[in-house]
Tab-separated table of C-alpha atoms in Angstrom:
chain	number	residue	atom	x	y	z
A	533	GLY	CA	-112.694	-34.547	101.061
A	534	ALA	CA	-110.380	-36.964	102.905
A	535	GLU	CA	-106.809	-35.844	103.553
A	536	LEU	CA	-104.374	-38.102	101.702
A	537	TRP	CA	-101.075	-36.882	103.123
A	538	THR	CA	-99.390	-33.878	104.741
A	539	VAL	CA	-95.959	-32.414	104.146
A	540	ARG	CA	-94.341	-30.179	106.751
A	541	GLY	CA	-91.109	-28.336	106.179
A	542	GLU	CA	-88.749	-26.156	108.161
A	543	LYS	CA	-89.777	-23.064	106.182
A	544	PRO	CA	-93.239	-21.754	105.249
A	545	ILE	CA	-94.621	-23.083	101.965
A	546	ARG	CA	-95.380	-20.078	99.755
A	547	CYS	CA	-96.741	-21.678	96.587
A	548	VAL	CA	-97.719	-25.008	95.037
A	549	ALA	CA	-98.383	-26.302	91.517
A	550	LEU	CA	-99.661	-29.581	90.086
A	551	SER	CA	-97.984	-31.169	87.060
A	552	PRO	CA	-100.106	-31.527	83.888
A	553	ASP	CA	-100.430	-35.310	84.337
A	554	GLY	CA	-101.251	-34.961	88.043
A	555	SER	CA	-98.339	-37.106	89.191
A	556	LEU	CA	-96.213	-34.399	90.828
A	557	ILE	CA	-96.657	-31.424	93.125
A	558	ALA	CA	-94.058	-28.666	93.347
A	559	ALA	CA	-93.860	-26.503	96.468
A	560	GLY	CA	-91.785	-23.367	96.935
A	561	ASP	CA	-90.739	-22.219	100.395
A	562	GLY	CA	-88.633	-19.694	102.250
A	563	TYR	CA	-88.579	-16.608	104.420
A	564	LEU	CA	-88.479	-13.104	102.981
A	565	ASN	CA	-84.779	-12.504	103.706
A	566	THR	CA	-83.410	-16.042	103.547
A	567	SER	CA	-82.919	-18.534	100.729
A	568	GLY	CA	-85.878	-20.526	99.414
A	569	GLU	CA	-86.096	-23.963	97.810
A	570	VAL	CA	-88.468	-25.861	95.562
A	571	ARG	CA	-89.408	-29.409	96.500
A	572	ILE	CA	-91.205	-31.907	94.280
A	573	TYR	CA	-93.480	-34.619	95.676
A	574	ASN	CA	-95.209	-37.717	94.344
A	575	THR	CA	-98.946	-36.992	94.523
A	576	SER	CA	-99.850	-40.633	95.217
A	577	THR	CA	-97.555	-41.120	98.210
A	578	GLY	CA	-96.419	-37.681	99.332
A	579	ASP	CA	-92.815	-38.843	99.066
A	580	PRO	CA	-90.205	-36.335	97.878
A	581	VAL	CA	-88.914	-36.793	94.344
A	582	GLY	CA	-85.182	-36.130	94.204
A	583	SER	CA	-83.370	-33.464	96.177
A	584	PRO	CA	-84.648	-29.937	96.830
A	585	LEU	CA	-84.062	-27.482	93.996
A	586	SER	CA	-81.747	-24.894	95.542
A	587	GLY	CA	-80.487	-21.648	94.090
A	588	HIS	CA	-82.899	-18.856	94.980
A	589	THR	CA	-81.434	-16.504	97.577
A	590	ARG	CA	-84.812	-15.342	98.933
A	591	GLN	CA	-88.273	-16.861	99.299
A	592	VAL	CA	-89.870	-18.625	96.334
A	593	ASN	CA	-93.134	-16.913	95.391
A	594	GLY	CA	-94.390	-19.002	92.467
A	595	VAL	CA	-93.889	-22.289	90.614
A	596	ALA	CA	-95.349	-23.516	87.308
A	597	PHE	CA	-94.930	-26.770	85.375
A	598	HIS	CA	-94.421	-26.540	81.615
A	599	PRO	CA	-97.501	-27.995	79.867
A	600	THR	CA	-95.590	-30.368	77.542
A	601	LYS	CA	-91.965	-30.604	78.725
A	602	ASN	CA	-90.269	-31.776	81.912
A	603	ILE	CA	-89.515	-28.210	82.950
A	604	LEU	CA	-90.511	-26.271	86.056
A	605	ALA	CA	-90.343	-22.492	86.363
A	606	SER	CA	-89.864	-20.841	89.755
A	607	CYS	CA	-89.788	-17.172	90.723
A	608	SER	CA	-88.529	-15.408	93.785
A	609	HIS	CA	-88.121	-12.249	95.813
A	610	ASP	CA	-84.498	-12.375	94.626
A	611	ARG	CA	-85.677	-10.967	91.265
A	612	THR	CA	-84.957	-14.105	89.283
A	613	ILE	CA	-86.840	-16.797	87.414
A	614	LYS	CA	-85.240	-20.223	87.277
A	615	LEU	CA	-86.006	-23.125	84.969
A	616	TRP	CA	-85.412	-26.655	86.243
A	617	ASN	CA	-85.353	-30.121	84.692
A	618	THR	CA	-87.954	-32.041	86.695
A	619	ASP	CA	-86.362	-35.411	85.824
A	620	THR	CA	-82.851	-34.608	87.015
A	621	GLY	CA	-83.332	-31.563	89.247
A	622	ALA	CA	-80.740	-29.691	87.221
A	623	GLU	CA	-81.002	-25.920	86.922
A	624	LEU	CA	-81.406	-25.143	83.211
A	625	SER	CA	-81.224	-21.357	83.241
A	626	THR	CA	-81.688	-18.217	85.322
A	627	LEU	CA	-83.470	-15.123	84.088
A	628	ASN	CA	-82.778	-11.853	85.896
A	629	VAL	CA	-85.815	-9.566	86.115
A	630	ASP	CA	-85.950	-5.872	87.046
A	631	GLY	CA	-88.271	-6.405	89.999
A	632	VAL	CA	-89.639	-8.815	92.574
A	633	VAL	CA	-91.415	-11.671	90.785
A	634	SER	CA	-94.519	-12.842	92.645
A	635	SER	CA	-96.124	-15.241	90.134
A	636	VAL	CA	-95.348	-17.170	86.932
A	637	ASP	CA	-97.553	-19.112	84.506
A	638	TRP	CA	-96.819	-20.896	81.220
A	639	SER	CA	-99.095	-20.343	78.245
A	640	PRO	CA	-101.114	-23.454	77.283
A	641	CYS	CA	-98.796	-24.204	74.342
A	642	GLY	CA	-95.715	-23.586	76.469
A	643	ASN	CA	-93.987	-21.031	74.249
A	644	LYS	CA	-94.578	-18.045	76.536
A	645	LEU	CA	-94.198	-17.326	80.237
A	646	ALA	CA	-96.278	-14.683	82.022
A	647	VAL	CA	-94.664	-12.996	84.999
A	648	ALA	CA	-96.021	-10.706	87.735
A	649	CYS	CA	-93.264	-8.131	88.222
A	650	ASN	CA	-93.028	-5.421	90.897
A	651	THR	CA	-90.283	-2.813	90.575
A	652	PHE	CA	-89.276	-0.423	93.354
A	653	SER	CA	-85.994	1.084	92.162
A	654	GLY	CA	-86.474	4.499	90.587
A	655	SER	CA	-90.098	4.942	89.556
A	656	ARG	CA	-92.307	2.184	90.921
A	657	SER	CA	-94.129	-0.075	88.479
A	658	TYR	CA	-96.444	-3.039	88.879
A	659	SER	CA	-96.959	-5.038	85.715
A	660	VAL	CA	-97.425	-8.339	83.954
A	661	LYS	CA	-94.611	-9.218	81.575
A	662	ILE	CA	-94.792	-11.796	78.805
A	663	PHE	CA	-91.573	-13.626	77.957
A	664	SER	CA	-91.143	-15.712	74.821
A	665	LYS	CA	-88.299	-17.815	73.426
A	666	GLU	CA	-85.838	-16.031	71.187
A	667	GLY	CA	-85.441	-17.866	67.901
A	668	SER	CA	-81.656	-17.897	67.637
A	669	THR	CA	-80.816	-18.830	71.226
A	670	GLY	CA	-83.981	-20.245	72.749
A	671	ASN	CA	-83.534	-17.842	75.678
A	672	LEU	CA	-86.574	-16.187	77.237
A	673	VAL	CA	-86.849	-12.505	76.327
A	674	CYS	CA	-89.469	-9.949	77.329
A	675	GLN	CA	-91.971	-9.581	74.509
A	676	SER	CA	-94.430	-7.146	76.100
A	677	THR	CA	-95.363	-5.420	79.356
A	678	LEU	CA	-98.971	-5.059	80.490
A	679	SER	CA	-99.285	-1.956	82.654
A	680	GLY	CA	-102.246	-0.605	84.576
A	681	HIS	CA	-102.189	-1.940	88.130
A	682	ALA	CA	-101.609	0.716	90.796
A	683	ASP	CA	-99.996	-1.606	93.346
A	684	TRP	CA	-98.282	-4.975	93.796
A	685	VAL	CA	-99.359	-7.707	91.361
A	686	PHE	CA	-99.704	-10.993	93.246
A	687	SER	CA	-101.062	-13.460	90.702
A	688	VAL	CA	-101.134	-14.039	86.952
A	689	ALA	CA	-102.908	-16.768	84.947
A	690	TRP	CA	-103.353	-17.615	81.256
A	691	SER	CA	-106.780	-18.415	79.881
A	692	PRO	CA	-107.164	-22.015	78.642
A	693	ASP	CA	-107.063	-20.921	74.986
A	694	GLY	CA	-103.984	-18.749	75.507
A	695	THR	CA	-105.572	-15.547	74.219
A	696	LYS	CA	-106.032	-13.734	77.542
A	697	LEU	CA	-104.307	-13.188	80.854
A	698	ALA	CA	-105.792	-12.416	84.256
A	699	SER	CA	-103.999	-10.687	87.108
A	700	GLY	CA	-104.817	-9.938	90.736
A	701	SER	CA	-103.336	-7.053	92.685
A	702	ASP	CA	-102.879	-5.192	95.932
A	703	ASP	CA	-104.940	-2.420	94.302
A	704	LYS	CA	-108.038	-4.602	95.000
A	705	THR	CA	-108.721	-5.261	91.321
A	706	VAL	CA	-108.671	-8.175	88.918
A	707	ARG	CA	-107.742	-7.308	85.351
A	708	ILE	CA	-108.214	-9.269	82.138
A	709	TRP	CA	-105.807	-8.574	79.288
A	710	GLU	CA	-105.639	-9.455	75.608
A	711	ALA	CA	-102.340	-11.336	75.392
A	712	ALA	CA	-101.521	-10.531	71.747
A	713	THR	CA	-101.871	-6.756	72.082
A	714	GLY	CA	-101.494	-6.110	75.824
A	715	LYS	CA	-104.828	-4.283	75.796
A	716	GLN	CA	-106.764	-4.268	79.069
A	717	LEU	CA	-110.177	-5.760	78.385
A	718	TRP	CA	-111.772	-5.594	81.830
A	719	GLN	CA	-111.061	-4.144	85.247
A	720	LEU	CA	-113.009	-6.134	87.825
A	721	ARG	CA	-113.867	-4.336	91.070
A	722	GLY	CA	-115.578	-5.730	94.137
A	723	HIS	CA	-112.918	-6.926	96.567
A	724	ASP	CA	-112.248	-4.755	99.627
A	725	ARG	CA	-108.631	-5.906	100.083
A	726	GLU	CA	-105.723	-7.152	97.990
A	727	VAL	CA	-106.407	-9.953	95.494
A	728	LEU	CA	-103.920	-12.770	96.056
A	729	SER	CA	-105.034	-15.371	93.494
A	730	VAL	CA	-106.852	-15.708	90.172
A	731	SER	CA	-107.889	-18.847	88.302
A	732	TRP	CA	-109.728	-19.577	85.026
A	733	SER	CA	-112.462	-22.175	84.696
A	734	PRO	CA	-111.489	-25.085	82.406
A	735	ASP	CA	-113.697	-23.772	79.586
A	736	GLY	CA	-112.423	-20.207	79.967
A	737	THR	CA	-115.855	-18.683	80.523
A	738	GLN	CA	-115.376	-17.805	84.191
A	739	LEU	CA	-112.690	-16.405	86.440
A	740	ALA	CA	-112.326	-16.894	90.188
A	741	SER	CA	-110.481	-14.491	92.485
A	742	GLY	CA	-109.462	-14.903	96.118
A	743	SER	CA	-108.710	-12.031	98.461
A	744	VAL	CA	-107.504	-10.991	101.888
A	745	ASP	CA	-111.083	-9.772	102.401
A	746	ARG	CA	-112.048	-13.426	103.054
A	747	THR	CA	-114.102	-13.852	99.913
A	748	VAL	CA	-113.932	-15.696	96.610
A	749	ARG	CA	-115.613	-13.914	93.722
A	750	LEU	CA	-116.670	-15.372	90.378
A	751	TRP	CA	-116.675	-13.327	87.178
A	752	ASP	CA	-118.002	-13.694	83.646
A	753	ALA	CA	-114.782	-13.632	81.593
A	754	SER	CA	-116.502	-12.339	78.456
A	755	THR	CA	-118.188	-9.324	80.068
A	756	GLY	CA	-116.370	-8.740	83.370
A	757	ALA	CA	-119.681	-8.961	85.243
A	758	PRO	CA	-119.804	-10.637	88.682
A	759	ILE	CA	-121.510	-14.024	88.904
A	760	GLY	CA	-123.708	-14.401	91.979
A	761	SER	CA	-122.764	-13.240	95.450
A	762	PRO	CA	-119.245	-13.483	96.922
A	763	LEU	CA	-118.358	-16.794	98.574
A	764	LYS	CA	-117.465	-15.936	102.177
A	765	VAL	CA	-114.861	-17.963	104.099
A	766	ASP	CA	-113.341	-17.796	107.577
A	767	SER	CA	-109.868	-16.562	106.653
A	768	GLN	CA	-107.824	-14.835	103.998
A	769	VAL	CA	-107.953	-16.615	100.638
A	770	LEU	CA	-104.368	-17.295	99.600
A	771	SER	CA	-105.087	-19.422	96.530
A	772	VAL	CA	-108.010	-20.517	94.349
A	773	ALA	CA	-108.250	-23.146	91.610
A	774	TYR	CA	-110.910	-24.836	89.526
A	775	SER	CA	-111.303	-28.594	89.348
A	776	ASP	CA	-111.723	-30.187	85.926
A	777	ARG	CA	-115.482	-30.154	86.610
A	778	LYS	CA	-115.635	-26.365	86.975
A	779	SER	CA	-115.889	-26.439	90.757
A	780	VAL	CA	-113.889	-23.861	92.680
A	781	VAL	CA	-111.410	-25.099	95.277
């Protein structure tokens, strides 16, 4: 439990992600109405790796390392997703989305990107979108939209086997979806406030959710049933993650 190092920036850090090999941490920052950046750090030393990744015009809400390639995805309040080369820091592409993007996550094989998208122009919609690479160009295109949440979707996560997605929302629910069909498998109720984070156990049998209601809840991913009593903490739960030993952090 010892603290190894601390990074402090000029802007609030909104999101973090660990690279698949554990050697890098990406952190996205920014204020709601000002530009945000992504910074990459060496996990052993805490030293920055390269220059900040600049280009988003509003705060960065989510970052995700590709599971097999040196690519980082970032999403923002500016309604874009950007892909970056983690070796050079070069921006590879920008994807414009029809809503505020609050979370991104690569599928385990890396051929699809799940996106939490919140649209306010015209009729409001709160959904999870799945993007996949188009064969002829390699560009990311929207393959399907998973609809059902009644309010802002904050977090999205692929199951370890890539067959399911979980999402957490301002509507106080966690939902589990079948990725191939977009069918909602389970709607998990129990939180009293918005659900900010969801995370799968390494074996895919459990799901953890963290909420503004100051609890972490565990769920059976095959039935949607709660596991034990809520874990109560002293403040809002902004993020949850499992260790490789199935412990919740």
